[in-house]
């Protein structure tokens, strides 16, 4: 992406974020900013050779605020952050449960019975 394209995307990002600030309730906008801050940290970490994932703590209220519409707005914003955009995956729940499901899925793909002894 050349400098002109970068500046245009940055302008679109800023304009869309300003529009969202005027349309969203303050709690939803605050949640959006916290997620974007986490994404920024991941981008900085990635360019420094560090981890690329982020973990933004969500309260029960945050989970209620993170509607499909807010998710679409976040996806639109993140698509402006890089030449190919970013892939956004939002997972709620217990990390141990997520890890268990991932290990079981790997076991199944490997031909193993994850429930067997």
PDB file of C-alpha atoms in Angstrom:
ATOM      1  CA  UNK A   1       0.000   0.000   0.000  1.00  0.00           C
ATOM      2  CA  UNK A   2       1.471   3.342  -0.958  1.00  0.00           C
ATOM      3  CA  UNK A   3       1.352   6.449   1.225  1.00  0.00           C
ATOM      4  CA  UNK A   4      -1.651   7.918  -0.578  1.00  0.00           C
ATOM      5  CA  UNK A   5      -3.682   4.734  -0.065  1.00  0.00           C
ATOM      6  CA  UNK A   6      -2.628   4.570   3.572  1.00  0.00           C
ATOM      7  CA  UNK A   7      -3.709   8.167   4.175  1.00  0.00           C
ATOM      8  CA  UNK A   8      -7.056   7.583   2.467  1.00  0.00           C
ATOM      9  CA  UNK A   9      -7.729   4.485   4.586  1.00  0.00           C
ATOM     10  CA  UNK A  10      -6.701   6.350   7.740  1.00  0.00           C
ATOM     11  CA  UNK A  11      -9.104   9.156   6.799  1.00  0.00           C
ATOM     12  CA  UNK A  12     -11.935   6.657   6.194  1.00  0.00           C
ATOM     13  CA  UNK A  13     -11.174   4.979   9.522  1.00  0.00           C
ATOM     14  CA  UNK A  14     -11.277   8.309  11.400  1.00  0.00           C
ATOM     15  CA  UNK A  15     -14.495   9.408   9.692  1.00  0.00           C
ATOM     16  CA  UNK A  16     -16.225   6.093  10.391  1.00  0.00           C
ATOM     17  CA  UNK A  17     -15.077   6.126  14.010  1.00  0.00           C
ATOM     18  CA  UNK A  18     -16.400   9.685  14.448  1.00  0.00           C
ATOM     19  CA  UNK A  19     -19.720   8.628  12.911  1.00  0.00           C
ATOM     20  CA  UNK A  20     -19.923   5.694  15.321  1.00  0.00           C
ATOM     21  CA  UNK A  21     -19.224   7.972  18.275  1.00  0.00           C
ATOM     22  CA  UNK A  22     -22.280  10.021  17.356  1.00  0.00           C
ATOM     23  CA  UNK A  23     -24.499   6.966  16.713  1.00  0.00           C
ATOM     24  CA  UNK A  24     -23.535   4.517  19.450  1.00  0.00           C
ATOM     25  CA  UNK A  25     -24.437   4.726  23.095  1.00  0.00           C
ATOM     26  CA  UNK A  26     -21.422   5.653  25.275  1.00  0.00           C
ATOM     27  CA  UNK A  27     -20.992   2.153  26.742  1.00  0.00           C
ATOM     28  CA  UNK A  28     -20.921   0.498  23.291  1.00  0.00           C
ATOM     29  CA  UNK A  29     -18.514   3.103  21.960  1.00  0.00           C
ATOM     30  CA  UNK A  30     -16.238   2.584  24.990  1.00  0.00           C
ATOM     31  CA  UNK A  31     -16.255  -1.175  24.348  1.00  0.00           C
ATOM     32  CA  UNK A  32     -15.388  -0.556  20.705  1.00  0.00           C
ATOM     33  CA  UNK A  33     -12.455   1.650  21.717  1.00  0.00           C
ATOM     34  CA  UNK A  34     -11.160  -0.959  24.193  1.00  0.00           C
ATOM     35  CA  UNK A  35     -11.239  -3.613  21.472  1.00  0.00           C
ATOM     36  CA  UNK A  36      -9.509  -1.298  18.989  1.00  0.00           C
ATOM     37  CA  UNK A  37      -6.850  -0.545  21.611  1.00  0.00           C
ATOM     38  CA  UNK A  38      -6.252  -4.293  21.972  1.00  0.00           C
ATOM     39  CA  UNK A  39      -6.014  -4.661  18.202  1.00  0.00           C
ATOM     40  CA  UNK A  40      -3.491  -1.826  18.103  1.00  0.00           C
ATOM     41  CA  UNK A  41      -1.424  -3.590  20.774  1.00  0.00           C
ATOM     42  CA  UNK A  42      -1.506  -6.782  18.683  1.00  0.00           C
ATOM     43  CA  UNK A  43      -0.374  -4.926  15.550  1.00  0.00           C
ATOM     44  CA  UNK A  44       2.494  -3.298  17.443  1.00  0.00           C
ATOM     45  CA  UNK A  45       3.460  -6.656  18.965  1.00  0.00           C
ATOM     46  CA  UNK A  46       3.339  -8.314  15.565  1.00  0.00           C
ATOM     47  CA  UNK A  47       5.601  -5.736  13.956  1.00  0.00           C
ATOM     48  CA  UNK A  48       8.008  -6.147  16.885  1.00  0.00           C
ATOM     49  CA  UNK A  49       8.000  -9.922  16.359  1.00  0.00           C
ATOM     50  CA  UNK A  50       5.846 -10.584  19.410  1.00  0.00           C
ATOM     51  CA  UNK A  51       2.488 -12.288  19.864  1.00  0.00           C
ATOM     52  CA  UNK A  52      -0.310 -11.432  17.470  1.00  0.00           C
ATOM     53  CA  UNK A  53      -3.387 -12.362  19.513  1.00  0.00           C
ATOM     54  CA  UNK A  54      -5.249 -10.096  21.852  1.00  0.00           C
ATOM     55  CA  UNK A  55      -7.367 -10.705  24.899  1.00  0.00           C
ATOM     56  CA  UNK A  56      -9.814  -7.971  25.808  1.00  0.00           C
ATOM     57  CA  UNK A  57     -11.600  -8.787  29.074  1.00  0.00           C
ATOM     58  CA  UNK A  58     -15.387  -8.729  28.651  1.00  0.00           C
ATOM     59  CA  UNK A  59     -17.863  -8.304  31.454  1.00  0.00           C
ATOM     60  CA  UNK A  60     -21.390  -9.684  31.254  1.00  0.00           C
ATOM     61  CA  UNK A  61     -22.536  -6.188  30.218  1.00  0.00           C
ATOM     62  CA  UNK A  62     -19.880  -6.092  27.480  1.00  0.00           C
ATOM     63  CA  UNK A  63     -21.193  -9.377  26.102  1.00  0.00           C
ATOM     64  CA  UNK A  64     -24.667  -7.871  25.925  1.00  0.00           C
ATOM     65  CA  UNK A  65     -23.297  -4.756  24.222  1.00  0.00           C
ATOM     66  CA  UNK A  66     -21.328  -6.729  21.629  1.00  0.00           C
ATOM     67  CA  UNK A  67     -24.232  -7.178  19.239  1.00  0.00           C
ATOM     68  CA  UNK A  68     -23.932  -8.498  15.683  1.00  0.00           C
ATOM     69  CA  UNK A  69     -24.283  -4.887  14.494  1.00  0.00           C
ATOM     70  CA  UNK A  70     -21.360  -3.759  16.675  1.00  0.00           C
ATOM     71  CA  UNK A  71     -19.359  -6.722  15.391  1.00  0.00           C
ATOM     72  CA  UNK A  72     -20.024  -5.646  11.794  1.00  0.00           C
ATOM     73  CA  UNK A  73     -18.880  -2.101  12.586  1.00  0.00           C
ATOM     74  CA  UNK A  74     -15.723  -3.462  14.198  1.00  0.00           C
ATOM     75  CA  UNK A  75     -15.063  -5.652  11.167  1.00  0.00           C
ATOM     76  CA  UNK A  76     -15.512  -2.628   8.882  1.00  0.00           C
ATOM     77  CA  UNK A  77     -13.028  -0.621  10.954  1.00  0.00           C
ATOM     78  CA  UNK A  78     -10.462  -3.418  11.063  1.00  0.00           C
ATOM     79  CA  UNK A  79     -10.699  -3.879   7.295  1.00  0.00           C
ATOM     80  CA  UNK A  80      -9.252  -0.376   6.983  1.00  0.00           C
ATOM     81  CA  UNK A  81      -6.218  -1.129   9.169  1.00  0.00           C
ATOM     82  CA  UNK A  82      -4.043  -2.958   6.682  1.00  0.00           C
ATOM     83  CA  UNK A  83      -3.548  -3.782   3.029  1.00  0.00           C
ATOM     84  CA  UNK A  84      -5.504  -6.996   3.382  1.00  0.00           C
ATOM     85  CA  UNK A  85      -7.470  -6.080   6.481  1.00  0.00           C
ATOM     86  CA  UNK A  86      -7.398  -8.179   9.593  1.00  0.00           C
ATOM     87  CA  UNK A  87      -9.219 -11.333  10.508  1.00  0.00           C
ATOM     88  CA  UNK A  88     -11.356 -10.737  13.551  1.00  0.00           C
ATOM     89  CA  UNK A  89     -12.433 -13.645  15.740  1.00  0.00           C
ATOM     90  CA  UNK A  90     -14.463 -12.993  18.858  1.00  0.00           C
ATOM     91  CA  UNK A  91     -14.776 -15.772  21.392  1.00  0.00           C
ATOM     92  CA  UNK A  92     -16.627 -15.623  24.659  1.00  0.00           C
ATOM     93  CA  UNK A  93     -16.253 -18.119  27.410  1.00  0.00           C
ATOM     94  CA  UNK A  94     -13.820 -19.998  29.515  1.00  0.00           C
ATOM     95  CA  UNK A  95     -10.302 -20.238  28.025  1.00  0.00           C
ATOM     96  CA  UNK A  96      -9.864 -23.745  29.418  1.00  0.00           C
ATOM     97  CA  UNK A  97     -13.078 -24.808  27.672  1.00  0.00           C
ATOM     98  CA  UNK A  98     -11.860 -23.235  24.417  1.00  0.00           C
ATOM     99  CA  UNK A  99      -8.526 -25.054  24.758  1.00  0.00           C
ATOM    100  CA  UNK A 100     -10.274 -28.375  25.489  1.00  0.00           C
ATOM    101  CA  UNK A 101     -12.465 -28.043  22.379  1.00  0.00           C
ATOM    102  CA  UNK A 102      -9.444 -27.192  20.233  1.00  0.00           C
ATOM    103  CA  UNK A 103      -7.486 -30.220  21.496  1.00  0.00           C
ATOM    104  CA  UNK A 104     -10.498 -32.465  20.897  1.00  0.00           C
ATOM    105  CA  UNK A 105     -10.861 -31.124  17.352  1.00  0.00           C
ATOM    106  CA  UNK A 106      -7.182 -31.802  16.653  1.00  0.00           C
ATOM    107  CA  UNK A 107      -7.564 -35.312  18.056  1.00  0.00           C
ATOM    108  CA  UNK A 108     -10.584 -35.997  15.815  1.00  0.00           C
ATOM    109  CA  UNK A 109      -8.764 -34.754  12.714  1.00  0.00           C
ATOM    110  CA  UNK A 110      -5.832 -36.994  13.661  1.00  0.00           C
ATOM    111  CA  UNK A 111      -8.138 -40.017  13.770  1.00  0.00           C
ATOM    112  CA  UNK A 112      -8.142 -40.297  17.559  1.00  0.00           C
ATOM    113  CA  UNK A 113     -11.166 -40.631  19.830  1.00  0.00           C
ATOM    114  CA  UNK A 114     -11.053 -37.540  22.081  1.00  0.00           C
ATOM    115  CA  UNK A 115     -13.553 -39.108  24.510  1.00  0.00           C
ATOM    116  CA  UNK A 116     -11.757 -42.457  24.733  1.00  0.00           C
ATOM    117  CA  UNK A 117      -9.359 -43.557  27.411  1.00  0.00           C
TER     118      UNK A 117
END
